[in-house]
């Protein structure tokens, strides 16, 4: 097997404090703020220390807020997926009821007695519609509260 060699080239930086740090700390992208290396003596000043503490705190708050927002969006996504499945199931049920009613209509046109079957279908449909409306009301309440959390 061939061996691989890796060479690390380390540029020599002048140690003079008079040289601007921005010349040796280029940013990876022109759109971002150019990073300026802070000289070691300045890192020990109280102003710099306070600035770093505030910055770390701000970064921590930003990351927590981002995680919370992502979690809420995942919750809303899961809720909307379950709502879609619920609507699909309800659509299947309604199509089945429609087919039954069409069949009864054809039987009625053929002068068959369908009153008891029609009453049973209408009763079951009314119960299913009532349960559907209750579930929709609870889903709307959940989605309203989820959206309010996202807006906050």
Tab-separated table of C-alpha atoms in Angstrom:
chain	number	residue	atom	x	y	z
A	1	UNK	CA	0.000	0.000	0.000
A	2	UNK	CA	1.198	3.449	-0.792
A	3	UNK	CA	1.695	5.738	2.120
A	4	UNK	CA	0.148	9.165	2.079
A	5	UNK	CA	1.928	12.231	3.348
A	6	UNK	CA	0.187	15.353	4.467
A	7	UNK	CA	2.066	18.596	4.594
A	8	UNK	CA	0.892	21.386	6.814
A	9	UNK	CA	2.013	24.798	5.732
A	10	UNK	CA	1.956	27.320	8.539
A	11	UNK	CA	2.417	30.937	7.489
A	12	UNK	CA	4.732	33.014	9.576
A	13	UNK	CA	2.922	35.958	11.160
A	14	UNK	CA	4.788	38.988	12.416
A	15	UNK	CA	4.648	39.233	16.184
A	16	UNK	CA	4.526	43.019	16.148
A	17	UNK	CA	1.438	44.427	17.879
A	18	UNK	CA	1.424	47.384	15.494
A	19	UNK	CA	0.326	45.197	12.575
A	20	UNK	CA	-3.472	45.230	12.118
A	21	UNK	CA	-5.006	41.880	12.876
A	22	UNK	CA	-7.510	42.168	10.008
A	23	UNK	CA	-4.722	41.670	7.522
A	24	UNK	CA	-4.111	38.172	8.870
A	25	UNK	CA	-7.660	37.083	9.804
A	26	UNK	CA	-9.634	37.154	6.561
A	27	UNK	CA	-13.309	36.249	6.741
A	28	UNK	CA	-14.504	33.214	4.765
A	29	UNK	CA	-17.132	35.269	2.978
A	30	UNK	CA	-17.326	38.862	1.821
A	31	UNK	CA	-20.944	39.231	2.971
A	32	UNK	CA	-20.083	38.631	6.615
A	33	UNK	CA	-18.563	41.153	8.928
A	34	UNK	CA	-14.807	40.959	8.740
A	35	UNK	CA	-13.378	39.291	11.826
A	36	UNK	CA	-10.691	41.186	13.633
A	37	UNK	CA	-8.352	39.268	15.889
A	38	UNK	CA	-8.022	40.946	19.248
A	39	UNK	CA	-4.504	41.443	20.554
A	40	UNK	CA	-3.737	39.476	23.728
A	41	UNK	CA	-3.321	42.542	26.003
A	42	UNK	CA	-6.824	43.756	25.065
A	43	UNK	CA	-8.339	40.383	25.971
A	44	UNK	CA	-7.589	41.031	29.619
A	45	UNK	CA	-9.426	44.377	29.818
A	46	UNK	CA	-12.733	44.503	31.754
A	47	UNK	CA	-14.575	46.016	28.772
A	48	UNK	CA	-13.533	43.168	26.493
A	49	UNK	CA	-14.380	40.550	29.125
A	50	UNK	CA	-17.853	42.072	29.618
A	51	UNK	CA	-18.358	42.230	25.859
A	52	UNK	CA	-17.497	38.529	25.520
A	53	UNK	CA	-19.821	37.610	28.405
A	54	UNK	CA	-22.701	39.526	26.782
A	55	UNK	CA	-21.925	37.971	23.401
A	56	UNK	CA	-21.839	34.425	24.778
A	57	UNK	CA	-25.134	35.072	26.533
A	58	UNK	CA	-26.709	36.441	23.339
A	59	UNK	CA	-25.496	33.460	21.314
A	60	UNK	CA	-26.879	31.071	23.922
A	61	UNK	CA	-30.287	32.827	23.885
A	62	UNK	CA	-30.340	32.806	20.085
A	63	UNK	CA	-29.567	29.078	19.910
A	64	UNK	CA	-32.182	28.242	22.542
A	65	UNK	CA	-34.754	30.342	20.706
A	66	UNK	CA	-33.875	28.622	17.425
A	67	UNK	CA	-34.219	25.175	18.997
A	68	UNK	CA	-37.561	26.124	20.552
A	69	UNK	CA	-38.831	27.494	17.256
A	70	UNK	CA	-37.713	24.360	15.399
A	71	UNK	CA	-39.434	22.151	17.989
A	72	UNK	CA	-42.665	24.137	17.681
A	73	UNK	CA	-42.536	23.887	13.909
A	74	UNK	CA	-42.043	20.121	14.147
A	75	UNK	CA	-45.047	19.923	16.496
A	76	UNK	CA	-47.184	21.938	14.087
A	77	UNK	CA	-45.986	19.771	11.196
A	78	UNK	CA	-46.908	16.571	13.055
A	79	UNK	CA	-50.265	18.068	13.983
A	80	UNK	CA	-50.994	19.032	10.363
A	81	UNK	CA	-49.984	15.568	9.140
A	82	UNK	CA	-52.384	13.934	11.599
A	83	UNK	CA	-55.098	16.398	10.577
A	84	UNK	CA	-54.559	15.478	6.918
A	85	UNK	CA	-54.911	11.771	7.751
A	86	UNK	CA	-58.059	12.563	9.715
A	87	UNK	CA	-59.549	14.431	6.724
A	88	UNK	CA	-58.597	11.596	4.374
A	89	UNK	CA	-60.373	9.069	6.612
A	90	UNK	CA	-63.426	11.303	6.787
A	91	UNK	CA	-63.438	11.644	3.001
A	92	UNK	CA	-63.435	7.850	2.627
A	93	UNK	CA	-66.349	7.586	5.062
A	94	UNK	CA	-68.339	10.257	3.213
A	95	UNK	CA	-67.726	8.558	-0.150
A	96	UNK	CA	-68.959	5.266	1.299
A	97	UNK	CA	-72.114	6.946	2.619
A	98	UNK	CA	-72.671	8.569	-0.776
A	99	UNK	CA	-72.442	5.175	-2.481
A	100	UNK	CA	-74.980	3.715	-0.038
A	101	UNK	CA	-77.383	6.595	-0.652
A	102	UNK	CA	-76.995	6.257	-4.427
A	103	UNK	CA	-77.768	2.548	-4.134
A	104	UNK	CA	-80.895	3.334	-2.109
A	105	UNK	CA	-81.941	5.902	-4.677
A	106	UNK	CA	-81.654	3.305	-7.441
A	107	UNK	CA	-83.624	0.808	-5.339
A	108	UNK	CA	-86.301	3.429	-4.726
A	109	UNK	CA	-86.470	4.101	-8.440
A	110	UNK	CA	-87.054	0.356	-8.867
A	111	UNK	CA	-90.003	0.645	-6.384
A	112	UNK	CA	-88.368	-1.276	-3.556
A	113	UNK	CA	-89.067	-0.489	0.123
A	114	UNK	CA	-85.971	1.296	1.435
A	115	UNK	CA	-87.311	3.351	4.358
A	116	UNK	CA	-85.693	1.305	7.155
A	117	UNK	CA	-82.339	1.190	5.355
A	118	UNK	CA	-82.499	4.929	4.660
A	119	UNK	CA	-83.269	5.734	8.298
A	120	UNK	CA	-80.348	3.586	9.465
A	121	UNK	CA	-77.908	5.235	7.039
A	122	UNK	CA	-79.095	8.731	7.944
A	123	UNK	CA	-78.801	7.959	11.659
A	124	UNK	CA	-75.260	6.628	11.293
A	125	UNK	CA	-74.335	9.602	9.104
A	126	UNK	CA	-75.679	12.072	11.674
A	127	UNK	CA	-73.667	10.388	14.441
A	128	UNK	CA	-70.504	10.382	12.335
A	129	UNK	CA	-71.000	14.040	11.374
A	130	UNK	CA	-71.467	15.028	15.037
A	131	UNK	CA	-68.290	13.182	16.051
A	132	UNK	CA	-66.431	14.757	13.125
A	133	UNK	CA	-67.518	18.245	14.194
A	134	UNK	CA	-66.377	17.576	17.777
A	135	UNK	CA	-62.987	16.377	16.566
A	136	UNK	CA	-62.632	19.357	14.231
A	137	UNK	CA	-63.393	21.730	17.113
A	138	UNK	CA	-60.671	20.127	19.253
A	139	UNK	CA	-58.224	20.158	16.331
A	140	UNK	CA	-58.932	23.839	15.678
A	141	UNK	CA	-58.340	24.605	19.341
A	142	UNK	CA	-55.008	22.750	19.274
A	143	UNK	CA	-53.860	24.383	16.055
A	144	UNK	CA	-54.861	27.839	17.319
A	145	UNK	CA	-52.800	27.353	20.468
A	146	UNK	CA	-49.861	26.003	18.419
A	147	UNK	CA	-49.962	28.978	16.086
A	148	UNK	CA	-50.194	31.397	19.016
A	149	UNK	CA	-47.031	29.829	20.478
A	150	UNK	CA	-45.231	30.273	17.167
A	151	UNK	CA	-46.226	33.934	16.986
A	152	UNK	CA	-45.031	34.615	20.536
